[in-house]
Amino acid sequence: MTALLPQTWLNAGRPPQHLVLRWFFFIFLRVLGGAALILPDAAMAQDAPMPPAQTVRFPSSDGKTTLTGYLYDPFGAGPHPAIILLHGRAGLYSARINGTCTQVGPAIPSPCDAGTLSARHLDWTRYWLARGYVVLLVDSFGPRGVAHGFGRHTHGSPERAATNELTVRPLDAEGALQWLATRSEVDVRRIMLQGWSNGASTALNVMQRQAARPSGDSPSFAAALVFYPGCGKQALLSSHPELDKPVQVLLGSADEEVSPATCQRVLRQAIPVRQAPPPMVTVYTGATHDFDDPGRVRQSIQANRAAREEARSRVGPWLDRITP
């Protein structure tokens, strides 16, 4: 297994009783059917059927943009915990399709839609559905005419200003939160946030903005998962971010797009408020950017395979333990 540097902190505690019972029930059914016994997390993620996506529209908190999202409801009675997923600079859709995609919105024909989401976004959607979460994927780029996303090393390019992670995308996440909190199937006390790369920087900025609002301001994110964010001055609102809820950050030591050292420095300077714990930081030795992408290219690197496996074994139980 990938070595973890000393700045990895884990919250102690047992899994919730309902989760333990679900695992035992699942294992019983597998054994009863003569199937090989496998670990509960892996079994749920691999075997869980995917409900159909609902294409939804809702306003960004910028007051002018109608966003497109893809909503997945888990099986079973609610209310359920929920998680909002924020894509990176490549956008929400598969690289095999998105080169010709521009505008995504009501009554606009486009090959970029719920049927062409990227493998990583579908992979994590399955993961959270198997754990009983409502999942909302937010497209920040398509409604602004850039559904194709952006290439590597384009940070700071003028064409990215209209979708930047400092002043634009946080408002999209907040709009998604406001909209999702009105849904009857959602437990408004347990709405989480997850982002990757540019979306991860966005997630850190969202949590910083949230901590700056008055205590008790509702709705709010209960926790955030942040995968390999950029943490420089162009990416974050503050080099000493205030955080009022649990935040977990996952980095690769061999990241070729962002600096894990910069992120570690910034996160050591984070200021927990309202009795929030300090951010939990994990650095995976030898792992690259996009280490959790399930595609062949990234998973051909052993350190990425180990990092992905360890992260998936831990982040679900960690969020399950987050309570209001």
mmCIF file of C-alpha atoms in Angstrom:
data_model
loop_
_atom_site.group_PDB
_atom_site.id
_atom_site.type_symbol
_atom_site.label_atom_id
_atom_site.label_comp_id
_atom_site.label_asym_id
_atom_site.label_seq_id
_atom_site.Cartn_x
_atom_site.Cartn_y
_atom_site.Cartn_z
ATOM 1 C CA MET A 1 0.000 0.000 0.000
ATOM 2 C CA THR A 2 1.146 3.533 -0.701
ATOM 3 C CA ALA A 3 3.040 5.165 2.151
ATOM 4 C CA LEU A 4 1.347 8.106 3.807
ATOM 5 C CA LEU A 5 3.387 11.057 4.971
ATOM 6 C CA PRO A 6 3.191 12.135 8.632
ATOM 7 C CA GLN A 7 0.688 14.912 7.939
ATOM 8 C CA THR A 8 -2.098 12.363 7.463
ATOM 9 C CA TRP A 9 -4.613 12.518 10.303
ATOM 10 C CA LEU A 10 -7.524 10.113 10.626
ATOM 11 C CA ASN A 11 -10.630 10.602 12.745
ATOM 12 C CA ALA A 12 -11.061 7.740 15.169
ATOM 13 C CA GLY A 13 -14.369 6.018 15.572
ATOM 14 C CA ARG A 14 -16.420 3.005 14.540
ATOM 15 C CA PRO A 15 -18.600 2.857 11.430
ATOM 16 C CA PRO A 16 -22.256 3.735 12.043
ATOM 17 C CA GLN A 17 -24.398 0.803 13.211
ATOM 18 C CA HIS A 18 -26.682 1.022 10.163
ATOM 19 C CA LEU A 19 -23.650 0.679 7.883
ATOM 20 C CA VAL A 20 -22.312 -2.336 9.768
ATOM 21 C CA LEU A 21 -25.706 -4.041 9.526
ATOM 22 C CA ARG A 22 -25.898 -3.268 5.809
ATOM 23 C CA TRP A 23 -22.462 -4.787 5.248
ATOM 24 C CA PHE A 24 -23.369 -8.001 7.102
ATOM 25 C CA PHE A 25 -26.643 -8.272 5.186
ATOM 26 C CA PHE A 26 -24.834 -7.760 1.882
ATOM 27 C CA ILE A 27 -22.208 -10.400 2.723
ATOM 28 C CA PHE A 28 -24.946 -12.843 3.779
ATOM 29 C CA LEU A 29 -26.674 -12.471 0.413
ATOM 30 C CA ARG A 30 -23.406 -12.929 -1.452
ATOM 31 C CA VAL A 31 -22.539 -16.087 0.438
ATOM 32 C CA LEU A 32 -26.080 -17.413 0.103
ATOM 33 C CA GLY A 33 -25.821 -17.043 -3.658
ATOM 34 C CA GLY A 34 -22.521 -18.921 -3.800
ATOM 35 C CA ALA A 35 -20.514 -15.846 -4.777
ATOM 36 C CA ALA A 36 -16.974 -15.243 -3.631
ATOM 37 C CA LEU A 37 -16.658 -13.157 -0.503
ATOM 38 C CA ILE A 38 -15.246 -9.677 -1.179
ATOM 39 C CA LEU A 39 -14.888 -6.549 0.885
ATOM 40 C CA PRO A 40 -18.134 -4.636 1.460
ATOM 41 C CA ASP A 41 -17.021 -1.296 -0.007
ATOM 42 C CA ALA A 42 -15.720 -2.903 -3.170
ATOM 43 C CA ALA A 43 -18.805 -5.076 -3.503
ATOM 44 C CA MET A 44 -21.242 -2.209 -3.121
ATOM 45 C CA ALA A 45 -19.388 0.015 -5.589
ATOM 46 C CA GLN A 46 -19.002 -2.685 -8.246
ATOM 47 C CA ASP A 47 -22.375 -4.385 -8.002
ATOM 48 C CA ALA A 48 -24.696 -1.464 -7.319
ATOM 49 C CA PRO A 49 -27.080 -0.803 -10.234
ATOM 50 C CA MET A 50 -27.099 2.738 -11.617
ATOM 51 C CA PRO A 51 -30.444 4.534 -11.538
ATOM 52 C CA PRO A 52 -31.100 6.803 -14.523
ATOM 53 C CA ALA A 53 -29.697 10.323 -14.415
ATOM 54 C CA GLN A 54 -32.099 13.219 -14.162
ATOM 55 C CA THR A 55 -30.963 16.247 -16.149
ATOM 56 C CA VAL A 56 -31.818 19.243 -13.975
ATOM 57 C CA ARG A 57 -31.498 23.024 -14.249
ATOM 58 C CA PHE A 58 -31.022 25.463 -11.400
ATOM 59 C CA PRO A 59 -29.634 28.974 -10.916
ATOM 60 C CA SER A 60 -26.078 29.766 -9.963
ATOM 61 C CA SER A 61 -25.779 32.181 -7.074
ATOM 62 C CA ASP A 62 -24.234 34.589 -9.574
ATOM 63 C CA GLY A 63 -27.826 35.605 -10.383
ATOM 64 C CA LYS A 64 -27.443 35.258 -14.144
ATOM 65 C CA THR A 65 -26.447 31.700 -15.097
ATOM 66 C CA THR A 66 -28.770 28.719 -15.391
ATOM 67 C CA LEU A 67 -26.676 25.679 -14.614
ATOM 68 C CA THR A 68 -27.061 22.136 -15.883
ATOM 69 C CA GLY A 69 -26.721 19.257 -13.449
ATOM 70 C CA TYR A 70 -27.147 15.502 -13.410
ATOM 71 C CA LEU A 71 -29.005 14.136 -10.399
ATOM 72 C CA TYR A 72 -28.933 10.529 -9.222
ATOM 73 C CA ASP A 73 -31.182 9.277 -6.436
ATOM 74 C CA PRO A 74 -30.190 6.117 -4.522
ATOM 75 C CA PHE A 75 -32.600 3.255 -4.061
ATOM 76 C CA GLY A 76 -34.578 3.164 -0.821
ATOM 77 C CA ALA A 77 -36.578 5.619 1.217
ATOM 78 C CA GLY A 78 -35.046 8.968 2.140
ATOM 79 C CA PRO A 79 -34.114 11.425 3.281
ATOM 80 C CA HIS A 80 -30.574 10.589 2.169
ATOM 81 C CA PRO A 81 -27.246 12.293 2.659
ATOM 82 C CA ALA A 82 -26.139 14.028 -0.523
ATOM 83 C CA ILE A 83 -22.926 14.996 -2.273
ATOM 84 C CA ILE A 84 -22.269 17.646 -4.919
ATOM 85 C CA LEU A 85 -19.453 16.847 -7.371
ATOM 86 C CA LEU A 86 -17.334 19.606 -8.970
ATOM 87 C CA HIS A 87 -15.393 18.705 -12.121
ATOM 88 C CA GLY A 88 -11.849 19.801 -12.934
ATOM 89 C CA ARG A 89 -10.500 21.972 -15.752
ATOM 90 C CA ALA A 90 -11.180 19.246 -18.366
ATOM 91 C CA GLY A 91 -14.921 19.484 -17.689
ATOM 92 C CA LEU A 92 -17.577 16.943 -16.852
ATOM 93 C CA TYR A 93 -17.668 14.928 -20.065
ATOM 94 C CA SER A 94 -15.622 12.175 -21.683
ATOM 95 C CA ALA A 95 -12.545 13.274 -23.614
ATOM 96 C CA ARG A 96 -13.718 11.021 -26.465
ATOM 97 C CA ILE A 97 -16.732 13.304 -26.958
ATOM 98 C CA ASN A 98 -16.138 16.750 -25.537
ATOM 99 C CA GLY A 99 -13.861 18.182 -28.240
ATOM 100 C CA THR A 100 -16.858 19.362 -30.236
ATOM 101 C CA CYS A 101 -18.963 20.448 -27.273
ATOM 102 C CA THR A 102 -19.608 24.089 -26.511
ATOM 103 C CA GLN A 103 -22.964 25.172 -25.083
ATOM 104 C CA VAL A 104 -25.010 22.848 -22.859
ATOM 105 C CA GLY A 105 -28.467 24.014 -21.853
ATOM 106 C CA PRO A 106 -32.211 23.702 -22.359
ATOM 107 C CA ALA A 107 -33.228 22.825 -25.953
ATOM 108 C CA ILE A 108 -29.599 23.001 -27.162
ATOM 109 C CA PRO A 109 -28.517 19.830 -29.010
ATOM 110 C CA SER A 110 -25.117 18.628 -27.775
ATOM 111 C CA PRO A 111 -23.256 15.313 -27.593
ATOM 112 C CA CYS A 112 -22.238 16.335 -24.077
ATOM 113 C CA ASP A 113 -25.004 15.123 -21.779
ATOM 114 C CA ALA A 114 -25.758 12.593 -19.043
ATOM 115 C CA GLY A 115 -24.838 9.769 -21.409
ATOM 116 C CA THR A 116 -21.304 11.026 -22.005
ATOM 117 C CA LEU A 117 -20.062 11.787 -18.498
ATOM 118 C CA SER A 118 -16.413 10.918 -17.970
ATOM 119 C CA ALA A 119 -15.398 7.575 -16.464
ATOM 120 C CA ARG A 120 -14.138 9.183 -13.251
ATOM 121 C CA HIS A 121 -17.391 11.021 -12.624
ATOM 122 C CA LEU A 122 -19.439 7.880 -13.280
ATOM 123 C CA ASP A 123 -17.087 5.844 -11.086
ATOM 124 C CA TRP A 124 -17.553 8.152 -8.103
ATOM 125 C CA THR A 125 -21.281 8.452 -8.755
ATOM 126 C CA ARG A 126 -21.596 4.666 -8.461
ATOM 127 C CA TYR A 127 -19.482 4.758 -5.310
ATOM 128 C CA TRP A 128 -21.706 7.282 -3.535
ATOM 129 C CA LEU A 129 -24.966 5.757 -4.731
ATOM 130 C CA ALA A 130 -23.853 2.431 -3.277
ATOM 131 C CA ARG A 131 -23.429 4.189 0.068
ATOM 132 C CA GLY A 132 -26.928 5.683 -0.108
ATOM 133 C CA TYR A 133 -26.067 9.240 -1.179
ATOM 134 C CA VAL A 134 -27.987 11.488 -3.548
ATOM 135 C CA VAL A 135 -25.426 12.629 -6.142
ATOM 136 C CA LEU A 136 -25.513 15.921 -8.048
ATOM 137 C CA LEU A 137 -22.871 16.583 -10.725
ATOM 138 C CA VAL A 138 -22.654 20.286 -11.593
ATOM 139 C CA ASP A 139 -21.580 21.465 -15.054
ATOM 140 C CA SER A 140 -19.987 24.906 -14.709
ATOM 141 C CA PHE A 141 -18.527 24.961 -18.224
ATOM 142 C CA GLY A 142 -21.320 23.850 -20.588
ATOM 143 C CA PRO A 143 -23.785 26.610 -19.617
ATOM 144 C CA ARG A 144 -21.008 29.128 -20.373
ATOM 145 C CA GLY A 145 -20.190 27.699 -23.806
ATOM 146 C CA VAL A 146 -17.000 25.799 -22.930
ATOM 147 C CA ALA A 147 -18.238 22.263 -22.272
ATOM 148 C CA HIS A 148 -15.043 20.945 -23.896
ATOM 149 C CA GLY A 149 -13.034 22.170 -20.926
ATOM 150 C CA PHE A 150 -9.422 23.321 -21.031
ATOM 151 C CA GLY A 151 -6.063 21.681 -21.589
ATOM 152 C CA ARG A 152 -3.100 21.379 -19.275
ATOM 153 C CA HIS A 153 -1.047 24.424 -18.364
ATOM 154 C CA THR A 154 -3.794 26.863 -19.348
ATOM 155 C CA HIS A 155 -4.326 28.227 -15.850
ATOM 156 C CA GLY A 156 -4.406 32.002 -16.007
ATOM 157 C CA SER A 157 -5.358 32.082 -19.703
ATOM 158 C CA PRO A 158 -7.875 34.848 -20.514
ATOM 159 C CA GLU A 159 -10.429 32.368 -21.863
ATOM 160 C CA ARG A 160 -10.680 30.757 -18.426
ATOM 161 C CA ALA A 161 -11.607 33.955 -16.571
ATOM 162 C CA ALA A 162 -15.341 33.444 -17.091
ATOM 163 C CA THR A 163 -15.206 30.088 -15.293
ATOM 164 C CA ASN A 164 -12.539 30.768 -12.671
ATOM 165 C CA GLU A 165 -12.415 29.021 -9.306
ATOM 166 C CA LEU A 166 -12.144 32.212 -7.253
ATOM 167 C CA THR A 167 -15.207 34.280 -8.109
ATOM 168 C CA VAL A 168 -17.349 32.183 -10.472
ATOM 169 C CA ARG A 169 -17.430 28.493 -9.663
ATOM 170 C CA PRO A 170 -17.961 28.914 -5.893
ATOM 171 C CA LEU A 171 -21.248 30.636 -6.758
ATOM 172 C CA ASP A 172 -22.222 27.621 -8.857
ATOM 173 C CA ALA A 173 -21.577 25.283 -5.919
ATOM 174 C CA GLU A 174 -23.595 27.524 -3.617
ATOM 175 C CA GLY A 175 -26.453 27.634 -6.108
ATOM 176 C CA ALA A 176 -26.375 23.841 -6.324
ATOM 177 C CA LEU A 177 -26.489 23.640 -2.525
ATOM 178 C CA GLN A 178 -29.481 25.973 -2.307
ATOM 179 C CA TRP A 179 -31.344 23.989 -4.964
ATOM 180 C CA LEU A 180 -30.487 20.545 -3.569
ATOM 181 C CA ALA A 181 -31.521 21.566 -0.056
ATOM 182 C CA THR A 182 -35.111 22.000 -1.271
ATOM 183 C CA ARG A 183 -35.397 18.359 -2.354
ATOM 184 C CA SER A 184 -37.533 16.158 -0.111
ATOM 185 C CA GLU A 185 -35.258 13.135 -0.608
ATOM 186 C CA VAL A 186 -32.223 15.005 0.759
ATOM 187 C CA ASP A 187 -31.137 15.283 4.400
ATOM 188 C CA VAL A 188 -30.321 18.984 4.403
ATOM 189 C CA ARG A 189 -28.031 18.558 7.432
ATOM 190 C CA ARG A 190 -25.745 16.167 5.537
ATOM 191 C CA ILE A 191 -24.928 17.692 2.158
ATOM 192 C CA MET A 192 -21.264 17.151 1.273
ATOM 193 C CA LEU A 193 -18.939 18.563 -1.378
ATOM 194 C CA GLN A 194 -16.318 16.818 -3.526
ATOM 195 C CA GLY A 195 -14.058 18.390 -6.144
ATOM 196 C CA TRP A 196 -11.091 17.528 -8.318
ATOM 197 C CA SER A 197 -8.223 19.813 -9.389
ATOM 198 C CA ASN A 198 -9.834 23.128 -10.445
ATOM 199 C CA GLY A 199 -13.045 21.891 -8.825
ATOM 200 C CA ALA A 200 -11.060 21.028 -5.702
ATOM 201 C CA SER A 201 -9.712 24.575 -5.461
ATOM 202 C CA THR A 202 -13.301 25.702 -5.928
ATOM 203 C CA ALA A 203 -14.364 23.443 -3.050
ATOM 204 C CA LEU A 204 -11.739 24.959 -0.728
ATOM 205 C CA ASN A 205 -12.936 28.439 -1.681
ATOM 206 C CA VAL A 206 -16.547 27.429 -1.032
ATOM 207 C CA MET A 207 -15.632 26.227 2.442
ATOM 208 C CA GLN A 208 -13.669 29.448 3.059
ATOM 209 C CA ARG A 209 -16.680 31.541 1.997
ATOM 210 C CA GLN A 210 -18.958 29.423 4.173
ATOM 211 C CA ALA A 211 -16.775 29.943 7.249
ATOM 212 C CA ALA A 212 -16.947 33.705 6.705
ATOM 213 C CA ARG A 213 -20.735 33.733 6.962
ATOM 214 C CA PRO A 214 -22.573 33.964 10.291
ATOM 215 C CA SER A 215 -22.826 30.813 12.371
ATOM 216 C CA GLY A 216 -26.027 28.899 11.695
ATOM 217 C CA ASP A 217 -26.360 30.212 8.143
ATOM 218 C CA SER A 218 -28.331 27.518 6.335
ATOM 219 C CA PRO A 219 -28.043 25.474 4.258
ATOM 220 C CA SER A 220 -24.337 24.721 4.499
ATOM 221 C CA PHE A 221 -21.958 21.985 3.468
ATOM 222 C CA ALA A 222 -21.299 19.471 6.237
ATOM 223 C CA ALA A 223 -17.856 18.449 4.915
ATOM 224 C CA ALA A 224 -15.665 18.538 1.816
ATOM 225 C CA LEU A 225 -13.435 16.075 -0.038
ATOM 226 C CA VAL A 226 -10.710 17.833 -2.007
ATOM 227 C CA PHE A 227 -8.640 15.910 -4.578
ATOM 228 C CA TYR A 228 -5.338 17.465 -5.754
ATOM 229 C CA PRO A 229 -6.295 21.161 -5.728
ATOM 230 C CA GLY A 230 -4.207 24.045 -6.915
ATOM 231 C CA CYS A 231 -3.303 26.087 -3.842
ATOM 232 C CA GLY A 232 -1.443 29.079 -5.277
ATOM 233 C CA LYS A 233 -2.532 32.720 -5.259
ATOM 234 C CA GLN A 234 -4.424 32.313 -8.542
ATOM 235 C CA ALA A 235 -6.388 29.377 -7.161
ATOM 236 C CA LEU A 236 -7.343 30.134 -3.546
ATOM 237 C CA LEU A 237 -9.007 33.102 -1.909
ATOM 238 C CA SER A 238 -6.561 32.979 1.003
ATOM 239 C CA SER A 239 -3.233 31.412 1.906
ATOM 240 C CA HIS A 240 -4.640 31.117 5.458
ATOM 241 C CA PRO A 241 -8.126 29.734 4.739
ATOM 242 C CA GLU A 242 -10.662 29.635 7.514
ATOM 243 C CA LEU A 243 -12.653 26.388 7.624
ATOM 244 C CA ASP A 244 -15.713 25.720 9.773
ATOM 245 C CA LYS A 245 -16.406 22.088 8.787
ATOM 246 C CA PRO A 246 -14.330 18.920 8.300
ATOM 247 C CA VAL A 247 -12.218 18.982 5.144
ATOM 248 C CA GLN A 248 -10.117 16.142 3.770
ATOM 249 C CA VAL A 249 -7.462 16.849 1.122
ATOM 250 C CA LEU A 250 -5.799 14.129 -0.983
ATOM 251 C CA LEU A 251 -2.597 14.852 -2.899
ATOM 252 C CA GLY A 252 -0.057 12.958 -5.014
ATOM 253 C CA SER A 253 3.626 13.594 -4.359
ATOM 254 C CA ALA A 254 4.402 13.238 -8.101
ATOM 255 C CA ASP A 255 1.611 15.578 -9.248
ATOM 256 C CA GLU A 256 2.665 17.146 -12.538
ATOM 257 C CA GLU A 257 -0.012 19.872 -12.622
ATOM 258 C CA VAL A 258 -0.216 21.360 -9.126
ATOM 259 C CA SER A 259 2.248 21.681 -6.277
ATOM 260 C CA PRO A 260 1.541 19.330 -3.351
ATOM 261 C CA ALA A 261 4.175 21.214 -1.332
ATOM 262 C CA THR A 262 2.286 24.489 -1.756
ATOM 263 C CA CYS A 263 -0.952 22.835 -0.693
ATOM 264 C CA GLN A 264 0.642 21.314 2.383
ATOM 265 C CA ARG A 265 2.027 24.709 3.394
ATOM 266 C CA VAL A 266 -1.317 26.459 2.890
ATOM 267 C CA LEU A 267 -3.267 23.781 4.728
ATOM 268 C CA ARG A 268 -0.875 23.897 7.676
ATOM 269 C CA GLN A 269 -1.814 27.588 7.873
ATOM 270 C CA ALA A 270 -5.553 26.930 7.735
ATOM 271 C CA ILE A 271 -7.551 28.406 10.598
ATOM 272 C CA PRO A 272 -10.276 26.145 12.018
ATOM 273 C CA VAL A 273 -13.257 28.110 13.315
ATOM 274 C CA ARG A 274 -16.351 27.147 15.337
ATOM 275 C CA GLN A 275 -14.556 24.111 16.785
ATOM 276 C CA ALA A 276 -13.947 22.571 13.365
ATOM 277 C CA PRO A 277 -11.060 20.081 13.165
ATOM 278 C CA PRO A 278 -7.927 21.041 11.221
ATOM 279 C CA PRO A 279 -7.963 19.883 7.603
ATOM 280 C CA MET A 280 -6.983 16.260 7.157
ATOM 281 C CA VAL A 281 -4.211 15.932 4.557
ATOM 282 C CA THR A 282 -2.971 12.784 2.840
ATOM 283 C CA VAL A 283 -0.036 12.706 0.431
ATOM 284 C CA TYR A 284 0.338 9.541 -1.644
ATOM 285 C CA THR A 285 3.972 8.850 -2.475
ATOM 286 C CA GLY A 286 4.540 8.542 -6.220
ATOM 287 C CA ALA A 287 0.921 9.289 -7.167
ATOM 288 C CA THR A 288 0.222 11.741 -9.980
ATOM 289 C CA HIS A 289 -2.519 14.191 -10.788
ATOM 290 C CA ASP A 290 -5.807 12.382 -11.495
ATOM 291 C CA PHE A 291 -4.599 9.345 -9.537
ATOM 292 C CA ASP A 292 -8.215 8.234 -8.973
ATOM 293 C CA ASP A 293 -9.123 8.283 -12.686
ATOM 294 C CA PRO A 294 -10.121 4.659 -13.414
ATOM 295 C CA GLY A 295 -8.832 4.813 -16.997
ATOM 296 C CA ARG A 296 -5.991 2.614 -18.245
ATOM 297 C CA VAL A 297 -3.404 5.398 -18.555
ATOM 298 C CA ARG A 298 -3.560 6.580 -14.946
ATOM 299 C CA GLN A 299 -4.100 3.124 -13.480
ATOM 300 C CA SER A 300 -1.054 1.745 -15.305
ATOM 301 C CA ILE A 301 0.962 3.540 -12.594
ATOM 302 C CA GLN A 302 1.215 1.341 -9.505
ATOM 303 C CA ALA A 303 1.303 4.305 -7.102
ATOM 304 C CA ASN A 304 -1.951 5.597 -8.610
ATOM 305 C CA ARG A 305 -3.635 2.203 -8.220
ATOM 306 C CA ALA A 306 -2.603 2.056 -4.584
ATOM 307 C CA ALA A 307 -3.664 5.645 -3.917
ATOM 308 C CA ARG A 308 -7.046 5.155 -5.563
ATOM 309 C CA GLU A 309 -7.704 1.967 -3.610
ATOM 310 C CA GLU A 310 -6.711 3.507 -0.278
ATOM 311 C CA ALA A 311 -8.702 6.680 -0.871
ATOM 312 C CA ARG A 312 -11.856 4.787 -1.808
ATOM 313 C CA SER A 313 -11.529 2.531 1.222
ATOM 314 C CA ARG A 314 -11.452 5.531 3.536
ATOM 315 C CA VAL A 315 -13.377 8.556 2.283
ATOM 316 C CA GLY A 316 -16.796 6.894 2.286
ATOM 317 C CA PRO A 317 -16.626 5.727 5.907
ATOM 318 C CA TRP A 318 -15.184 9.113 6.855
ATOM 319 C CA LEU A 319 -18.150 10.993 5.388
ATOM 320 C CA ASP A 320 -20.578 8.459 6.858
ATOM 321 C CA ARG A 321 -19.337 9.481 10.313
ATOM 322 C CA ILE A 322 -19.916 13.194 9.714
ATOM 323 C CA THR A 323 -22.936 14.269 11.739
ATOM 324 C CA PRO A 324 -24.507 17.726 12.122
#
